Coordinates of C-alpha atoms in Angstrom, one line a residue:
M235 CA 11.6 37.5 14.3
T236 CA 9.4 34.5 13.6
R237 CA 9.8 33.9 9.2
A238 CA 6.6 32.7 8.5
P239 CA 6.2 29.3 6.6
D240 CA 7.0 30.2 2.4
F241 CA 5.3 28.3 -0.2
T242 CA 6.3 30.2 -3.4
A243 CA 8.9 27.1 -3.7
S244 CA 6.1 24.4 -3.8
A245 CA 3.9 26.4 -5.7
S246 CA 7.0 26.7 -9.0
A247 CA 7.0 22.8 -9.1
S248 CA 5.5 22.5 -12.2
A249 CA 6.5 18.5 -12.6
P250 CA 3.4 16.3 -11.6
A251 CA 4.2 13.8 -8.4
S252 CA 4.6 10.2 -9.7
A253 CA 6.5 6.8 -9.1
D254 CA 9.2 8.8 -11.3
N255 CA 8.8 11.8 -9.9
R256 CA 8.1 10.9 -6.0
S257 CA 10.6 13.9 -5.1
A258 CA 8.1 17.0 -6.4
S259 CA 6.9 19.5 -4.0
A260 CA 3.4 19.1 -3.2
A261 CA 0.8 21.9 -4.6
P262 CA 0.4 25.1 -2.4
P263 CA -2.2 25.2 0.2
R264 CA -5.7 26.2 -0.8
V265 CA -7.5 28.6 1.9
V266 CA -11.3 30.1 1.7
F267 CA -10.7 33.1 3.6
I268 CA -14.3 34.8 4.6
D269 CA -14.8 38.4 6.3
D270 CA -17.9 40.9 5.8
D271 CA -14.6 43.6 7.0
E272 CA -13.8 44.4 2.9
D273 CA -10.6 46.1 4.2
L274 CA -9.2 43.1 6.6
R275 CA -10.0 40.5 4.2
R276 CA -8.3 42.5 1.7
A277 CA -5.0 42.8 3.7
N278 CA -4.6 39.1 4.7
V279 CA -5.3 38.0 0.9
Q280 CA -2.5 39.9 -0.2
T281 CA -0.6 38.5 2.5
L282 CA -1.4 35.0 1.5
K283 CA -1.1 35.1 -2.1
L284 CA 2.3 36.7 -1.4
H285 CA 3.9 33.4 0.7
G286 CA 2.4 31.4 -2.5
I287 CA -1.2 30.1 -1.0
A288 CA -4.1 30.0 -3.6
V289 CA -6.9 32.1 -1.8
E290 CA -11.0 32.3 -2.7
A291 CA -12.0 35.5 -0.8
Y292 CA -16.3 35.9 0.4
G293 CA -17.8 38.6 1.8
S294 CA -20.3 36.4 3.3
A295 CA -20.4 32.8 4.5
R296 CA -23.6 32.1 2.1
A297 CA -21.3 32.8 -0.5
A298 CA -18.7 30.3 0.6
L299 CA -21.3 27.7 0.9
S300 CA -21.7 26.7 -2.2
H301 CA -18.0 26.3 -3.2
L302 CA -17.5 24.1 -0.2
D303 CA -17.7 20.1 -0.3
R304 CA -16.4 17.0 1.1
D305 CA -14.0 16.8 -1.2
F306 CA -12.5 20.8 -0.8
D307 CA -9.1 20.0 -0.6
G308 CA -7.9 23.1 1.6
V309 CA -8.4 25.4 4.6
V310 CA -11.1 27.7 5.8
V311 CA -10.4 30.7 7.6
T312 CA -13.7 32.6 8.8
D313 CA -14.2 35.6 11.0
I314 CA -17.2 34.9 13.6
R315 CA -18.9 37.9 14.0
M316 CA -20.6 38.1 10.5
P317 CA -24.7 39.0 9.4
D318 CA -26.8 36.8 8.0
I319 CA -24.7 33.2 8.6
D320 CA -22.0 34.1 11.3
G321 CA -18.9 32.3 11.7
L322 CA -20.2 29.5 14.0
Q323 CA -23.1 28.6 12.2
L324 CA -20.9 28.4 9.6
F325 CA -18.7 25.9 10.9
H326 CA -21.7 23.7 12.2
R327 CA -22.5 23.5 8.6
L328 CA -18.8 22.9 7.7
R329 CA -19.1 20.0 10.4
D330 CA -22.1 18.7 8.7
I331 CA -20.9 18.5 5.1
D332 CA -17.3 17.1 6.3
P333 CA -16.0 16.8 10.2
E334 CA -12.3 17.0 9.2
L335 CA -12.4 19.8 7.5
P336 CA -10.3 22.1 9.4
V337 CA -11.7 25.4 10.3
I338 CA -9.7 28.1 11.7
L339 CA -11.6 30.8 13.3
I340 CA -11.3 34.4 13.5
T341 CA -11.9 36.3 16.7
G342 CA -12.6 39.4 18.8
H343 CA -11.4 39.3 22.6
G344 CA -14.5 39.0 23.6
D345 CA -15.7 36.0 21.7
I346 CA -12.2 33.4 22.7
A347 CA -14.4 31.6 25.1
T348 CA -16.5 30.6 22.2
A349 CA -13.3 30.0 19.7
V350 CA -12.6 27.2 22.5
Q351 CA -15.8 25.8 22.9
C352 CA -15.9 25.3 18.9
M353 CA -11.9 24.2 19.2
R354 CA -13.0 21.6 21.7
D355 CA -16.4 20.9 19.0
G356 CA -13.6 20.1 16.1
A357 CA -12.5 23.9 14.8
Y358 CA -8.8 23.5 13.8
D359 CA -7.7 26.5 15.8
F360 CA -8.6 30.1 16.5
L361 CA -6.6 33.6 16.0
A362 CA -7.6 36.4 18.5
K363 CA -8.0 40.3 16.5
P364 CA -5.5 41.4 16.4
F365 CA -3.0 38.7 14.6
P366 CA 0.4 38.6 13.0
P367 CA 0.4 37.7 9.7
D368 CA 2.9 34.7 10.6
R369 CA 0.3 33.2 12.9
L370 CA -2.5 33.4 10.3
L371 CA 0.3 31.5 7.9
T372 CA 1.5 28.8 10.6
A373 CA -2.2 27.6 11.1
I374 CA -2.8 27.7 7.7
A375 CA 0.3 25.5 7.0
H376 CA -0.3 23.1 9.6
A377 CA -4.0 22.4 9.0
A378 CA -3.5 22.2 5.3
E379 CA -0.8 19.3 6.1
K380 CA -3.5 17.9 8.1
R381 CA -6.2 18.3 5.4
R382 CA -3.8 16.6 2.8
L383 CA -3.6 13.8 5.3
V384 CA -7.0 13.6 5.6
L385 CA -8.0 13.3 1.8
E386 CA -5.0 11.0 1.2
N387 CA -6.0 8.6 3.7
R388 CA -9.5 8.6 2.8
R389 CA -8.7 8.0 -0.8
L390 CA -7.4 5.0 0.3
R391 CA -10.5 3.9 2.3
E392 CA -12.6 4.1 -0.9
A393 CA -9.7 2.4 -3.0
A394 CA -9.7 -0.5 -0.3
F395 CA -13.3 -1.2 -0.5
A396 CA -13.9 -0.3 -4.2
L397 CA -11.7 -2.9 -4.7
E398 CA -14.1 -5.4 -3.4
A399 CA -15.9 -4.9 -6.7
D400 CA -13.7 -5.9 -8.9
D401 CA -14.2 -9.1 -10.7
M402 CA -10.5 -10.0 -10.9
P403 CA -8.7 -10.6 -7.6
F404 CA -5.9 -9.6 -9.1
I405 CA -4.6 -6.1 -8.0
G406 CA -3.0 -3.6 -10.1
A407 CA -3.0 -1.1 -12.7
T408 CA 0.6 -0.7 -13.9
P409 CA 0.8 -1.6 -17.5
A410 CA 2.2 -4.6 -16.7
M411 CA -0.4 -5.7 -14.5
Q412 CA -2.6 -4.6 -16.9
R413 CA -1.3 -7.0 -19.6
I414 CA -1.4 -10.1 -17.3
K415 CA -5.1 -9.1 -16.4
Q416 CA -5.9 -9.1 -20.6
T417 CA -4.0 -12.4 -20.6
L418 CA -6.0 -14.2 -17.9
R419 CA -9.4 -13.5 -19.7
H420 CA -8.0 -14.1 -23.1
I421 CA -6.8 -17.7 -22.1
A422 CA -9.5 -18.5 -19.5
D423 CA -12.0 -20.6 -21.3
A424 CA -8.9 -22.0 -23.8
D425 CA -8.0 -25.7 -21.4
V426 CA -4.7 -24.6 -21.9
D427 CA -1.5 -25.4 -19.3
V428 CA -0.4 -22.4 -17.7
L429 CA 3.1 -21.6 -16.5
V430 CA 3.2 -19.0 -13.5
E431 CA 6.8 -17.6 -12.8
G432 CA 7.4 -15.2 -10.0
E433 CA 9.8 -14.2 -6.7
T434 CA 8.1 -15.5 -3.3
G435 CA 5.0 -13.5 -2.2
T436 CA 4.3 -11.9 -5.8
G437 CA 1.1 -13.7 -5.9
K438 CA 1.3 -16.7 -7.9
E439 CA -1.6 -18.3 -6.4
V440 CA -3.7 -15.7 -6.6
V441 CA -3.4 -15.9 -10.7
A442 CA -4.5 -19.5 -10.4
T443 CA -7.1 -18.7 -9.0
A444 CA -8.4 -15.6 -11.4
L445 CA -7.7 -18.2 -14.0
H446 CA -9.8 -20.6 -12.2
R447 CA -12.5 -18.0 -11.2
L448 CA -12.7 -17.1 -14.9
S449 CA -13.2 -20.0 -16.4
R450 CA -15.8 -22.4 -16.8
R451 CA -14.2 -24.7 -14.4
R452 CA -15.3 -22.1 -11.4
H453 CA -18.0 -24.4 -10.5
R454 CA -15.5 -27.1 -9.7
A455 CA -12.8 -27.7 -7.5
L456 CA -9.5 -25.5 -7.6
V457 CA -7.0 -28.4 -6.2
A458 CA -4.0 -26.6 -5.1
I459 CA -0.6 -28.7 -3.9
N460 CA 2.6 -27.3 -2.7
C461 CA 5.0 -29.3 -4.3
G462 CA 7.7 -28.4 -2.0
A463 CA 6.1 -29.1 1.0
L464 CA 5.3 -32.8 0.7
P465 CA 7.7 -35.4 1.7
E466 CA 9.2 -37.3 -1.2
S467 CA 7.9 -40.2 0.3
V468 CA 3.9 -39.6 -0.3
I469 CA 3.8 -37.4 -3.0
E470 CA 3.2 -40.2 -5.4
S471 CA 0.4 -41.4 -3.5
E472 CA -0.8 -37.7 -3.2
L473 CA -0.7 -36.4 -6.6
F474 CA -1.9 -39.8 -8.5
G475 CA -3.3 -41.7 -5.8
H476 CA -3.5 -45.6 -5.0
E477 CA -5.3 -48.7 -4.3
A478 CA -5.4 -50.8 -1.4
G479 CA -2.6 -52.5 -0.6
A480 CA -0.8 -50.8 -2.9
F481 CA 2.2 -50.7 -0.5
T482 CA 2.7 -51.0 3.0
G483 CA 0.3 -48.9 4.9
A484 CA -2.1 -48.2 2.4
Q485 CA -5.3 -49.7 4.0
K486 CA -7.9 -48.6 2.0
K487 CA -8.5 -46.6 -1.5
R488 CA -7.0 -43.2 -2.3
I489 CA -8.5 -41.0 -4.6
G490 CA -5.4 -38.9 -5.8
R491 CA -4.9 -35.1 -6.0
I492 CA -5.2 -34.9 -9.7
E493 CA -7.8 -37.0 -10.0
H494 CA -9.5 -35.0 -7.2
A495 CA -9.1 -31.8 -10.0
S496 CA -10.9 -33.6 -12.8
G497 CA -13.3 -30.4 -13.6
G498 CA -11.9 -28.3 -12.2
T499 CA -8.0 -26.8 -12.2
L500 CA -5.0 -28.5 -10.6
F501 CA -2.6 -25.4 -9.4
L502 CA 0.8 -27.2 -8.9
D503 CA 3.0 -24.3 -6.6
E504 CA 6.8 -24.9 -6.3
I505 CA 6.7 -27.2 -9.2
E506 CA 10.5 -27.0 -9.5
S507 CA 10.7 -29.1 -6.5
M508 CA 8.9 -32.0 -7.9
P509 CA 11.4 -34.9 -7.8
L510 CA 12.4 -36.3 -11.3
A511 CA 10.6 -39.8 -10.9
V512 CA 7.6 -37.7 -9.9
Q513 CA 8.1 -35.3 -13.1
V514 CA 8.2 -38.3 -15.6
K515 CA 4.9 -39.3 -14.5
L516 CA 3.7 -35.7 -14.2
L517 CA 4.4 -35.5 -17.9
R518 CA 2.9 -38.4 -19.3
V519 CA -0.8 -37.2 -17.4
L520 CA -0.3 -33.8 -18.7
E521 CA 0.4 -35.7 -22.6
S522 CA -2.4 -38.2 -22.0
R523 CA -4.8 -36.6 -19.5
Q524 CA -5.0 -40.5 -17.9
I525 CA -4.0 -41.4 -14.9
T526 CA -3.3 -45.0 -13.7
P527 CA -3.2 -45.0 -9.6
L528 CA -0.4 -47.2 -7.7
G529 CA -1.5 -50.5 -7.4
S530 CA -4.4 -50.5 -10.1
N531 CA -4.2 -51.2 -13.7
D532 CA -7.1 -49.5 -14.6
V533 CA -6.5 -46.1 -16.9
R534 CA -8.9 -43.5 -15.6
N535 CA -9.5 -40.4 -18.4
L536 CA -9.1 -36.5 -16.4
D537 CA -10.3 -33.7 -17.8
L538 CA -8.7 -30.9 -15.8
R539 CA -6.4 -27.6 -16.7
V540 CA -2.8 -27.2 -14.9
V541 CA -1.6 -24.2 -13.5
A542 CA 1.8 -24.7 -12.4
A543 CA 4.1 -22.0 -10.7
T544 CA 7.7 -21.6 -10.1
K545 CA 10.2 -18.7 -8.6
E546 CA 13.0 -20.4 -10.6
D547 CA 13.5 -20.1 -14.5
L548 CA 12.5 -23.5 -15.5
G549 CA 13.9 -22.8 -19.3
S550 CA 17.8 -21.6 -17.7
P551 CA 20.2 -24.5 -18.3
A552 CA 21.2 -24.2 -15.2
I553 CA 18.5 -26.0 -14.3
R554 CA 18.1 -28.8 -16.3
G555 CA 20.0 -31.1 -13.7
K556 CA 16.4 -30.5 -11.3
F557 CA 14.1 -30.1 -13.8
R558 CA 13.4 -32.2 -16.8
E559 CA 13.2 -29.9 -20.3
D560 CA 10.3 -31.8 -21.6
L561 CA 8.3 -31.1 -18.9
F562 CA 9.5 -27.5 -18.7
Y563 CA 8.0 -27.5 -23.1
R564 CA 4.9 -29.2 -22.2
L565 CA 3.6 -26.8 -19.0
N566 CA 5.3 -23.9 -21.1
V567 CA 2.4 -23.3 -23.6
V568 CA 1.2 -20.2 -22.0
T569 CA 3.9 -18.5 -18.9
I570 CA 3.0 -15.7 -17.2
R571 CA 5.4 -13.6 -15.8
I572 CA 4.7 -11.8 -12.2
P573 CA 7.0 -8.9 -11.2
P574 CA 8.2 -8.5 -8.1
L575 CA 6.9 -5.1 -6.5
R576 CA 10.3 -3.2 -6.9
E577 CA 9.2 -3.3 -10.3
R578 CA 5.9 -1.9 -10.4
R579 CA 5.5 0.7 -7.5
D580 CA 3.2 2.6 -9.0
D581 CA 0.7 -0.3 -7.9
I582 CA 1.9 -0.3 -4.0
P583 CA -0.5 2.5 -3.0
L584 CA -3.7 0.0 -4.4
L585 CA -2.4 -3.1 -3.1
F586 CA -1.5 -1.2 0.7
A587 CA -4.8 0.1 0.4
H588 CA -6.5 -3.4 -0.5
Y589 CA -4.7 -4.8 2.7
L590 CA -5.4 -2.2 4.9
G591 CA -9.2 -2.3 4.4
H592 CA -8.8 -6.3 4.6
A593 CA -7.0 -6.1 7.8
S594 CA -9.8 -3.4 8.9
R595 CA -12.4 -5.5 8.8
R596 CA -10.8 -8.9 10.0
F597 CA -9.6 -7.2 13.2
N598 CA -12.5 -4.6 13.3
R599 CA -10.3 -1.8 13.3
D600 CA -10.5 1.4 12.1
I601 CA -7.3 2.5 9.0
P602 CA -5.2 4.9 11.0
D603 CA -4.0 8.1 9.4
M604 CA -1.2 7.7 7.9
P605 CA 2.1 9.6 8.6
A606 CA 4.1 11.2 5.5
S607 CA 7.1 9.1 6.7
M608 CA 5.1 5.6 6.5
K609 CA 4.0 6.5 3.0
Q610 CA 7.4 7.2 2.3
Y611 CA 8.8 4.1 3.4
V612 CA 5.9 1.8 1.8
M613 CA 6.9 3.7 -1.7
T614 CA 10.6 3.3 -1.1
H615 CA 11.1 0.3 0.3
D616 CA 12.3 -3.0 -1.8
W617 CA 9.6 -5.3 -0.5
P618 CA 11.8 -8.3 -0.7
G619 CA 8.6 -10.7 0.7
N620 CA 6.7 -8.9 -2.4
V621 CA 3.0 -9.0 -1.9
R622 CA 3.1 -11.2 1.4
E623 CA 5.5 -8.7 2.6
L624 CA 3.2 -6.2 2.3
A625 CA -0.1 -7.6 3.5
H626 CA 1.5 -8.2 6.7
F627 CA 3.0 -4.7 7.0
A628 CA -0.8 -3.3 5.9
E629 CA -1.9 -5.6 8.8
R630 CA 0.9 -4.6 11.6
V631 CA -0.1 -0.8 10.6
V632 CA -4.2 -1.8 11.3
L633 CA -3.3 -3.2 15.2
G634 CA -0.8 -0.5 15.9
V635 CA 2.5 -2.5 16.2
L636 CA 5.0 -1.0 14.3
S637 CA 7.6 -0.6 16.8
S638 CA 9.8 1.9 14.6
P639 CA 9.6 5.8 15.8
A640 CA 10.2 6.8 12.2
F641 CA 6.7 5.9 11.5
D642 CA 5.7 8.9 14.0
P643 CA 4.3 12.1 12.6
P644 CA 7.3 14.5 12.6
P645 CA 7.1 17.9 15.3
A646 CA 6.4 20.7 13.8
P647 CA 9.6 22.9 14.2
D648 CA 10.1 25.6 16.3
A649 CA 9.7 28.7 15.1
A650 CA 12.3 29.7 18.5
Q651 CA 15.0 27.7 17.3
S652 CA 17.9 28.8 15.7
L653 CA 19.4 27.8 12.2
P654 CA 21.8 25.3 14.1
E655 CA 19.3 23.2 15.7
R656 CA 17.1 22.8 13.0
M657 CA 19.9 21.6 11.1
E658 CA 20.5 18.8 13.7
R659 CA 17.2 18.3 13.9
F660 CA 17.2 17.5 10.0
E661 CA 19.7 15.6 10.3
A662 CA 18.5 13.1 12.9
Q663 CA 15.5 12.6 10.9
L664 CA 17.3 11.9 7.9
I665 CA 19.1 9.2 9.9
R666 CA 15.6 8.0 11.2
D667 CA 14.5 7.8 7.7
A668 CA 17.5 5.9 6.4
L669 CA 17.6 3.2 9.4
S670 CA 13.6 2.7 8.5
A671 CA 14.3 2.3 5.2
H672 CA 16.6 -0.4 5.0
Q673 CA 15.4 -2.1 8.5
G674 CA 18.4 -0.9 11.1
D675 CA 20.8 -2.6 8.4
I676 CA 24.2 -0.5 9.0
K677 CA 26.4 -1.6 5.4
A678 CA 23.4 -0.3 3.4
T679 CA 22.3 3.0 5.8
L680 CA 26.0 3.8 5.6
E681 CA 25.9 4.0 1.7
S682 CA 22.8 5.5 1.3
L683 CA 24.1 8.5 3.5
G684 CA 27.7 8.2 2.2
I685 CA 29.4 9.0 5.9
P686 CA 32.0 6.8 7.9
R687 CA 31.1 4.1 10.0
K688 CA 32.3 6.2 13.1
T689 CA 31.0 9.6 12.0
F690 CA 27.5 7.8 11.5
Y691 CA 27.8 6.0 15.2
D692 CA 28.9 9.4 16.8
K693 CA 25.8 11.0 15.1
L694 CA 23.6 8.1 16.7
Q695 CA 24.9 8.8 19.7
R696 CA 24.7 12.6 20.0
H697 CA 21.2 12.5 18.3
G698 CA 20.0 9.6 20.8
I699 CA 18.9 7.1 18.2
D700 CA 18.8 3.5 19.1
R701 CA 19.9 1.4 15.1
Q702 CA 17.5 -1.6 17.6
Q703 CA 14.5 -0.2 17.6
Y704 CA 14.7 -0.1 13.3
L705 CA 15.3 -4.2 13.4
R706 CA 12.8 -6.1 12.0
S707 CA 12.6 -9.7 10.7
Q708 CA 11.8 -10.6 7.5
D709 CA 8.1 -12.1 7.0

C-alpha cells in the first residue's frame, strides 16, 4: 500500500528558520479546500488535518475568493461542479490574481477532458472521483513545494529591484554591515582619511564609492588607483605627475592622479603593494596636503580625501618590513573592516538577489527558478572570493551555464520504491550535495561525509556519480 506524505513532523518544528537554524523543517502546507458537498468536504478536511496540513474549507467559490490573493502561500483544491461560481470559473479568476497559484481540480468522469484542458491552461493537477486520500496528499505535497519555490523566487526578484532605490550602494542588513553604513554616513562630510580592510572581493571599492557619493565631494572626481597593478617604474609619475623632460621619455607635462583627485576623493587600492620609496612621498602629501610633481619646484595645494584599501593587517608587526608604520598611523584615523561573507551569511540572500537582478537586466534574461539544492549551496558555501565570487555565480545562474547536476531539482519520490531503493537514492543525493559544496575536492568531501576514501570511490561507481562534473575554478 502506498504511504501518504506525512506533514506532522514538520508541523512540530517550533524554531524559526534563520541563519543559525537552517535545518529547521519547513512549515506545513496550507490548503484552501472548496466543495459544495458538505460530507465530501468534511471527510477530506479531516484527512488533511490528520496529516498535519492547515486547511481552510469553504462551501462555495465566492466565499473562498475573498481569502485568496497574490501572496497566498498555499494550494487551492476545488471541485468543478458547484453552483453560482463553478470550479472552472474560479480557476480562471485565480489565474487573473496570480498565474502561478497552484490549483488542483476535483472532477467527475464527465469532466476529465475539461480538467485536462485546464491543465494546459495552467492548472496544477486534477483528481478524478472517487480518488484515494493518498492521491490527494501527494498532489498537495508537490504543489505546495512548487508554491514555496515560486514565492521565494518572487521575493528574491522583488528584493533585487527594491535595492535600486537605496541611497547606499553597499548591501547588507546584518549588524556589522549596519554599523558600517552608519559610520559611512557619520563621517561622509568630515574630510578625514579612511582605511578600509577586507579580504579579496569583500567590496572595499564599493565602500569608497559609497563614502564619495555621500560626501560633499560627490560632484567631483573619484580617482581609483590599484597600487598593485602599477609597475614600480611608473607609479611615481602616475601618482605625483611630472614636468616635460623630468626623465627620459617624459615628452610633455602630466598631471598626476593625486592632483587630478583634488576636490574629490582619491582611492588607493592594495596600498600594501606600494613601494617603500613612494610611501615616503605619499606620507608627505597626506601631512601637508601639497604636491610637487617630478621635475618641478612648484608646490601645489591639494583638497582631497584619501580612502586606502588593503587586504592585509597593516598594524601587524609581520608587515612592518614592507609598510611604513608612520604611514599606517596617518591613514588609520578611521578604519572600516568589511567582514567576509562567511561571517555574515544572513546577508547572502539579499546580495544574491541583487546580483541576480543585475545579471537579469544586463543579459536581458529572466531570473530562473531556484531549486532547493542551489539555495542550500548558496547559503553553505564559504565563498572564498566573497562578493565578487557570488556576483559571478549569479551571472552563471541567469545565463543557465551551471554544469553541476546537484542544482537540478530532485525527482519526486516513487511511491513504488522499496525502502533500500529509497535509501540508495538518499545516499547518492548526500554525496552529490557534499561534492557540490566542496567543488569536487576529495579531501574536504571525505571529511564532511566521514567515510574512508575506498568506500567513497565504491559509492561513486555504484551511484554513477562523476566527480569531474563538480570541479569548478575559482573566480
